[in-house]
Amino acid sequence: MKLYFLYLFGYSNANIQVGEELTINQLLHVLLIPSANEAGTIIAEHIAGSVESFTAMMNTKATELGCLNTNFVNANGVHDSNHYSTAYDLALMGRYAMKNETFRKIVGTTIYTLPATNKYEKNDRVFGTTNTLLKKNSSDRVDNYYYEYTTGAKTGYTDPAKSCIVATAMKDSVEYIVVILGAGTTENGLSARNLDCISLFNYAFENYTVKTLNDANSVLRTTKVFKANSSTKNLNVVVEDEISVLIKKDFDTMTITPTIQLNTDLTAPISENTVIGKITYNVDGNEYSSNLLAGSNVIKANGFNTFLTVCSVILVLFLLYKLLNLNSNSKKRKRKRKKRKYNRRNDYLYR
């Protein structure tokens, strides 16, 4: 009944037959490449038992990702007034999805053939991607939207939402996500969705870059640890993760001052890689941070050895004091002898 509804109202489909046996991988390909709506319903029912249970899982995951204004009621995007999202939320979902290698590979595929199965003997179900940023058309076509840096991801369309896309592109190891919603066509009949994607990607690549402020496992500074022995008291403070920021290409990173918070109770013993603080950079209202780790083991000083060390220091100071005092007394005696000789000489002269 659900599949019949999708066919009846003209939603895109992969002509999947009742009772047909397909793998999850095959279903994902026809769901993500030609937007076969029935594949989404089949996957949802297979995983969760029903679309309702699956969409509850989707809503839970969206919340975990930090989405603020999203609610799912189906698994394929068919229009429903209670099924909605925002550009910001879709960007979060897109970023998360592109970290999955299977998803990334599928959404970067331009053509896919569904093989013959137990219910469909032909190999004629061939599907092209709906993401025309990936498709190399003839260069003299006015609707050539191919963008060489495109890596994915997913298009969408309903009459109320119009033409939508979460698109990704990578250049010089930097990947951006662009979300376009509610797009139509230009006065020349071209896809505003694709043209806007290309303009935004070009602007990002031309004006912004990613710069590394701290490498992973780099030494930030050295600090002294209380009650540590002499060989381990100087502790390297290590930045756990790489800290990279997205900034304008002409921005001077030397003007960025981090906030460094070290634990106030740095007392031996401390194990290597123990979290001892945090470093945070604030750039254009965005925070980039990492834990600070102990770069080595810090050993607590032995109490008896410490006592001996203190005694040794006191003894050395005492000896220095005595030596200086002896030198001072010696000089005083010499001055007195000279003075007596001088006085005796004067007494003799006056006689």
Short mmCIF file of C-alpha atoms in Angstrom, two decimals:
data_model
loop_
_atom_site.label_atom_id
_atom_site.label_comp_id
_atom_site.label_asym_id
_atom_site.label_seq_id
_atom_site.Cartn_x
_atom_site.Cartn_y
_atom_site.Cartn_z
CA MET A 1 0.00 0.00 0.00
CA LYS A 2 2.82 2.43 0.89
CA LEU A 3 4.73 1.63 -2.29
CA TYR A 4 1.54 2.01 -4.34
CA PHE A 5 1.04 5.47 -2.83
CA LEU A 6 4.53 6.53 -3.89
CA TYR A 7 4.03 5.28 -7.45
CA LEU A 8 0.55 6.78 -7.72
CA PHE A 9 1.61 10.30 -6.88
CA GLY A 10 4.67 10.32 -9.13
CA TYR A 11 7.43 10.22 -6.53
CA SER A 12 10.79 9.01 -7.85
CA ASN A 13 11.28 5.28 -7.45
CA ALA A 14 13.49 2.36 -8.50
CA ASN A 15 10.68 0.06 -9.68
CA ILE A 16 11.28 -2.32 -6.78
CA GLN A 17 8.96 -5.32 -6.93
CA VAL A 18 6.86 -6.84 -4.14
CA GLY A 19 8.80 -9.79 -2.66
CA GLU A 20 12.04 -8.75 -4.36
CA GLU A 21 15.22 -9.60 -2.46
CA LEU A 22 17.77 -6.77 -2.32
CA THR A 23 20.75 -6.03 -0.11
CA ILE A 24 20.94 -2.97 2.14
CA ASN A 25 23.84 -1.74 -0.01
CA GLN A 26 21.69 -1.94 -3.16
CA LEU A 27 18.83 -0.14 -1.43
CA LEU A 28 21.16 2.61 -0.24
CA HIS A 29 22.46 3.13 -3.77
CA VAL A 30 18.98 3.62 -5.25
CA LEU A 31 17.91 5.74 -2.29
CA LEU A 32 20.87 8.13 -2.46
CA ILE A 33 21.61 8.27 -6.20
CA PRO A 34 18.20 8.56 -7.96
CA SER A 35 16.23 9.33 -4.77
CA ALA A 36 14.11 6.16 -4.88
CA ASN A 37 11.53 6.87 -2.19
CA GLU A 38 10.35 3.30 -1.70
CA ALA A 39 13.91 2.27 -0.79
CA GLY A 40 13.79 4.58 2.23
CA THR A 41 10.57 2.99 3.45
CA ILE A 42 11.92 -0.53 2.94
CA ILE A 43 15.13 0.22 4.86
CA ALA A 44 13.20 1.85 7.73
CA GLU A 45 10.84 -1.11 8.13
CA HIS A 46 13.70 -3.60 7.91
CA ILE A 47 15.77 -1.86 10.61
CA ALA A 48 13.12 -0.68 13.06
CA GLY A 49 10.03 -2.72 12.20
CA SER A 50 8.03 0.32 11.13
CA VAL A 51 8.52 3.78 9.65
CA GLU A 52 7.25 5.31 12.90
CA SER A 53 9.88 3.53 14.99
CA PHE A 54 12.60 4.39 12.50
CA THR A 55 11.71 8.09 12.43
CA ALA A 56 11.84 8.12 16.23
CA MET A 57 15.43 6.89 15.88
CA MET A 58 16.08 9.62 13.30
CA ASN A 59 14.77 12.33 15.62
CA THR A 60 16.91 11.04 18.48
CA LYS A 61 20.00 11.11 16.28
CA ALA A 62 19.22 14.61 15.03
CA THR A 63 19.08 15.83 18.62
CA GLU A 64 22.42 14.15 19.37
CA LEU A 65 23.97 15.99 16.41
CA GLY A 66 22.81 19.34 17.78
CA CYS A 67 19.90 19.94 15.42
CA LEU A 68 17.57 22.61 16.81
CA ASN A 69 14.58 22.71 14.46
CA THR A 70 14.11 19.29 12.89
CA ASN A 71 11.32 16.74 13.06
CA PHE A 72 10.99 13.60 10.93
CA VAL A 73 7.79 11.65 10.31
CA ASN A 74 8.95 9.53 7.35
CA ALA A 75 12.15 8.03 5.98
CA ASN A 76 12.17 9.48 2.48
CA GLY A 77 11.21 13.17 2.66
CA VAL A 78 7.71 12.90 1.18
CA HIS A 79 5.90 16.11 2.11
CA ASP A 80 4.20 16.32 5.50
CA SER A 81 3.49 19.48 7.48
CA ASN A 82 5.13 17.88 10.54
CA HIS A 83 8.23 16.83 8.58
CA TYR A 84 10.69 19.73 8.53
CA SER A 85 14.26 20.93 9.03
CA THR A 86 16.52 23.96 8.50
CA ALA A 87 19.67 24.76 6.53
CA TYR A 88 21.73 24.76 9.73
CA ASP A 89 20.42 21.38 10.87
CA LEU A 90 20.88 19.85 7.41
CA ALA A 91 24.49 21.07 7.40
CA LEU A 92 25.09 19.26 10.69
CA MET A 93 23.55 16.08 9.26
CA GLY A 94 25.55 16.40 6.06
CA ARG A 95 28.82 16.85 7.91
CA TYR A 96 28.11 13.80 10.05
CA ALA A 97 27.05 11.65 7.08
CA MET A 98 30.13 12.53 5.01
CA LYS A 99 32.33 11.05 7.75
CA ASN A 100 30.87 7.65 6.84
CA GLU A 101 32.93 6.15 4.01
CA THR A 102 30.03 4.10 2.61
CA PHE A 103 27.78 7.15 2.43
CA ARG A 104 30.58 9.28 0.93
CA LYS A 105 31.29 6.73 -1.77
CA ILE A 106 27.64 6.29 -2.76
CA VAL A 107 26.78 10.02 -2.94
CA GLY A 108 29.83 10.57 -5.12
CA THR A 109 28.63 7.96 -7.64
CA THR A 110 27.07 9.28 -10.86
CA ILE A 111 25.46 6.13 -12.26
CA TYR A 112 24.24 2.84 -10.81
CA THR A 113 22.62 -0.31 -12.20
CA LEU A 114 20.35 -2.41 -10.02
CA PRO A 115 21.11 -6.05 -10.88
CA ALA A 116 18.59 -8.72 -11.79
CA THR A 117 16.94 -10.35 -8.81
CA ASN A 118 14.51 -13.09 -7.89
CA LYS A 119 11.57 -10.91 -9.02
CA TYR A 120 13.16 -8.84 -11.80
CA GLU A 121 15.15 -10.65 -14.51
CA LYS A 122 16.45 -7.66 -16.48
CA ASN A 123 19.45 -5.38 -15.89
CA ASP A 124 17.74 -2.33 -17.30
CA ARG A 125 17.19 -0.43 -14.05
CA VAL A 126 19.97 2.09 -14.62
CA PHE A 127 19.96 5.28 -12.57
CA GLY A 128 21.87 8.53 -12.85
CA THR A 129 22.56 10.86 -9.95
CA THR A 130 20.16 13.72 -9.27
CA ASN A 131 23.16 15.83 -8.18
CA THR A 132 24.07 17.46 -11.48
CA LEU A 133 27.11 19.14 -9.91
CA LEU A 134 28.73 15.70 -10.30
CA LYS A 135 27.75 15.14 -13.95
CA LYS A 136 30.07 16.04 -16.81
CA ASN A 137 27.86 17.33 -19.60
CA SER A 138 28.94 18.77 -22.92
CA SER A 139 30.83 21.99 -22.21
CA ASP A 140 28.73 23.99 -24.69
CA ARG A 141 25.44 23.21 -22.93
CA VAL A 142 23.96 26.14 -21.02
CA ASP A 143 22.76 23.77 -18.31
CA ASN A 144 26.23 22.35 -17.67
CA TYR A 145 26.46 22.56 -13.88
CA TYR A 146 29.45 20.27 -13.43
CA TYR A 147 31.71 21.49 -10.62
CA GLU A 148 35.03 19.67 -10.52
CA TYR A 149 35.51 19.83 -6.76
CA THR A 150 32.12 18.28 -5.88
CA THR A 151 32.24 15.26 -3.56
CA GLY A 152 28.48 14.73 -2.86
CA ALA A 153 25.93 14.77 -1.21
CA LYS A 154 22.08 14.72 -1.58
CA THR A 155 19.34 16.55 -3.47
CA GLY A 156 15.65 16.84 -2.64
CA TYR A 157 12.44 18.23 -4.07
CA THR A 158 8.80 18.62 -3.08
CA ASP A 159 6.32 21.18 -4.39
CA PRO A 160 6.25 23.14 -1.08
CA ALA A 161 10.02 22.92 -0.43
CA LYS A 162 11.07 23.44 -4.07
CA SER A 163 14.54 22.42 -5.19
CA CYS A 164 16.92 21.65 -2.30
CA ILE A 165 20.42 20.27 -1.85
CA VAL A 166 23.09 19.54 0.72
CA ALA A 167 26.22 19.77 -1.43
CA THR A 168 29.87 19.16 -0.57
CA ALA A 169 33.07 20.12 -2.38
CA MET A 170 36.77 19.71 -1.58
CA LYS A 171 39.83 21.62 -2.79
CA ASP A 172 43.35 21.62 -1.32
CA SER A 173 42.21 19.23 1.45
CA VAL A 174 39.51 21.68 2.64
CA GLU A 175 35.88 20.54 2.27
CA TYR A 176 32.85 22.81 2.51
CA ILE A 177 29.13 22.11 2.86
CA VAL A 178 26.54 24.28 1.13
CA VAL A 179 22.81 23.97 1.85
CA ILE A 180 20.30 25.45 -0.60
CA LEU A 181 16.57 25.34 0.15
CA GLY A 182 13.53 26.59 -1.72
CA ALA A 183 15.36 27.21 -5.01
CA GLY A 184 13.63 27.71 -8.35
CA THR A 185 14.93 28.69 -11.77
CA THR A 186 16.55 31.84 -13.13
CA GLU A 187 15.02 34.07 -15.80
CA ASN A 188 16.92 31.99 -18.35
CA GLY A 189 15.43 28.78 -17.02
CA LEU A 190 18.63 27.62 -15.32
CA SER A 191 18.85 25.88 -11.96
CA ALA A 192 19.26 28.51 -9.25
CA ARG A 193 20.16 25.71 -6.84
CA ASN A 194 23.21 24.66 -8.82
CA LEU A 195 24.31 28.19 -9.69
CA ASP A 196 24.10 29.23 -6.03
CA CYS A 197 26.14 26.20 -4.98
CA ILE A 198 28.89 27.02 -7.45
CA SER A 199 28.97 30.70 -6.41
CA LEU A 200 29.16 29.87 -2.72
CA PHE A 201 31.84 27.21 -3.18
CA ASN A 202 33.97 29.57 -5.28
CA TYR A 203 33.61 32.33 -2.70
CA ALA A 204 34.69 29.99 0.11
CA PHE A 205 37.68 28.58 -1.75
CA GLU A 206 38.86 32.03 -2.89
CA ASN A 207 38.52 33.84 0.45
CA TYR A 208 38.91 31.31 3.26
CA THR A 209 41.44 28.74 4.34
CA VAL A 210 42.15 26.41 7.22
CA LYS A 211 45.21 27.22 9.33
CA THR A 212 46.68 25.07 12.08
CA LEU A 213 47.32 26.87 15.37
CA ASN A 214 48.60 23.83 17.28
CA ASP A 215 49.68 20.42 16.03
CA ALA A 216 48.51 17.32 17.85
CA ASN A 217 50.98 16.30 20.59
CA SER A 218 52.86 19.60 20.36
CA VAL A 219 54.49 21.07 23.48
CA LEU A 220 52.73 24.25 24.55
CA ARG A 221 54.99 25.17 27.47
CA THR A 222 56.92 23.78 30.42
CA THR A 223 55.67 24.13 33.99
CA LYS A 224 57.07 23.20 37.39
CA VAL A 225 55.23 20.59 39.47
CA PHE A 226 55.03 20.89 43.24
CA LYS A 227 56.53 18.07 45.34
CA ALA A 228 58.19 16.45 42.31
CA ASN A 229 61.73 15.10 42.34
CA SER A 230 64.44 17.12 40.63
CA SER A 231 64.59 15.02 37.46
CA THR A 232 60.84 15.20 36.66
CA LYS A 233 59.66 18.49 38.18
CA ASN A 234 59.86 20.35 34.82
CA LEU A 235 56.77 19.05 33.00
CA ASN A 236 55.98 19.56 29.31
CA VAL A 237 52.36 20.62 28.74
CA VAL A 238 51.17 18.88 25.56
CA VAL A 239 48.24 19.82 23.29
CA GLU A 240 46.23 16.61 22.76
CA ASP A 241 44.45 17.40 19.47
CA GLU A 242 45.29 19.43 16.42
CA ILE A 243 43.62 22.84 16.56
CA SER A 244 42.79 24.18 13.11
CA VAL A 245 40.57 27.18 12.37
CA LEU A 246 38.66 28.37 9.34
CA ILE A 247 39.65 31.99 8.72
CA LYS A 248 40.07 34.50 5.91
CA LYS A 249 43.28 34.02 3.94
CA ASP A 250 44.65 37.46 4.87
CA PHE A 251 44.01 37.03 8.62
CA ASP A 252 47.12 37.13 10.82
CA THR A 253 46.93 34.14 13.17
CA MET A 254 49.59 35.72 15.40
CA THR A 255 46.89 38.07 16.69
CA ILE A 256 44.89 35.14 18.11
CA THR A 257 45.58 34.69 21.82
CA PRO A 258 44.37 31.45 23.41
CA THR A 259 42.83 31.01 26.83
CA ILE A 260 44.92 28.49 28.78
CA GLN A 261 43.49 26.83 31.88
CA LEU A 262 45.92 24.67 33.84
CA ASN A 263 44.80 22.72 36.89
CA THR A 264 45.71 24.61 40.04
CA ASP A 265 46.66 21.43 41.92
CA LEU A 266 49.57 20.22 39.81
CA THR A 267 51.22 18.13 42.49
CA ALA A 268 53.34 15.01 42.03
CA PRO A 269 52.77 12.22 41.25
CA ILE A 270 51.26 12.72 37.77
CA SER A 271 50.98 10.03 35.07
CA GLU A 272 51.89 10.71 31.47
CA ASN A 273 48.89 11.74 29.29
CA THR A 274 46.83 12.80 32.31
CA VAL A 275 44.52 15.72 31.46
CA ILE A 276 45.95 18.74 33.29
CA GLY A 277 44.11 21.59 31.58
CA LYS A 278 42.49 23.01 28.48
CA ILE A 279 43.41 25.45 25.70
CA THR A 280 40.73 27.41 23.82
CA TYR A 281 40.83 29.78 20.84
CA ASN A 282 37.89 32.04 20.05
CA VAL A 283 37.76 33.02 16.38
CA ASP A 284 34.78 34.93 14.98
CA GLY A 285 32.58 33.65 17.80
CA ASN A 286 33.57 30.01 17.25
CA GLU A 287 35.48 28.10 19.90
CA TYR A 288 38.30 25.68 19.06
CA SER A 289 39.72 23.77 22.01
CA SER A 290 41.78 20.80 23.11
CA ASN A 291 42.74 19.09 26.33
CA LEU A 292 46.22 19.71 27.70
CA LEU A 293 48.11 16.58 28.75
CA ALA A 294 51.08 15.75 30.94
CA GLY A 295 53.96 15.06 28.58
CA SER A 296 55.69 12.61 30.91
CA ASN A 297 55.46 10.88 34.27
CA VAL A 298 56.12 13.11 37.26
CA ILE A 299 57.58 11.29 40.27
CA LYS A 300 56.98 12.44 43.82
CA ALA A 301 60.10 13.43 45.70
CA ASN A 302 61.26 11.03 48.44
CA GLY A 303 60.71 12.61 51.88
CA PHE A 304 64.08 11.48 53.33
CA ASN A 305 65.96 12.61 50.23
CA THR A 306 64.19 15.93 50.43
CA PHE A 307 65.24 16.26 54.07
CA LEU A 308 68.84 15.48 53.15
CA THR A 309 68.70 17.98 50.32
CA VAL A 310 67.39 20.69 52.63
CA CYS A 311 70.07 19.85 55.20
CA SER A 312 72.73 19.96 52.52
CA VAL A 313 71.55 23.36 51.37
CA ILE A 314 71.52 24.65 54.95
CA LEU A 315 75.01 23.25 55.55
CA VAL A 316 76.37 24.86 52.39
CA LEU A 317 74.80 28.18 53.37
CA PHE A 318 76.27 27.89 56.86
CA LEU A 319 79.74 27.12 55.51
CA LEU A 320 79.49 30.04 53.12
CA TYR A 321 78.46 32.25 56.01
CA LYS A 322 81.38 31.07 58.14
CA LEU A 323 83.82 31.50 55.26
CA LEU A 324 82.61 35.00 54.56
CA ASN A 325 82.71 35.77 58.27
CA LEU A 326 86.29 34.48 58.56
CA ASN A 327 87.37 36.56 55.59
CA SER A 328 85.69 39.58 57.10
CA ASN A 329 87.43 39.04 60.50
CA SER A 330 90.75 38.48 58.80
CA LYS A 331 90.42 41.76 56.95
CA LYS A 332 89.50 43.54 60.18
CA ARG A 333 92.60 42.15 61.95
CA LYS A 334 94.83 43.24 59.10
CA ARG A 335 93.38 46.75 59.26
CA LYS A 336 93.95 46.84 63.02
CA ARG A 337 97.58 45.74 62.67
CA LYS A 338 98.17 48.40 60.03
CA LYS A 339 96.57 50.99 62.24
CA ARG A 340 98.78 50.02 65.23
CA LYS A 341 101.89 50.20 63.06
CA TYR A 342 100.82 53.57 61.80
CA ASN A 343 100.19 54.86 65.31
CA ARG A 344 103.56 53.60 66.59
CA ARG A 345 105.29 55.31 63.65
CA ASN A 346 103.58 58.58 64.42
CA ASP A 347 104.45 58.29 68.10
CA TYR A 348 108.11 57.81 67.22
CA LEU A 349 108.16 60.83 64.88
CA TYR A 350 106.75 63.15 67.50
CA ARG A 351 109.20 62.22 70.22
#
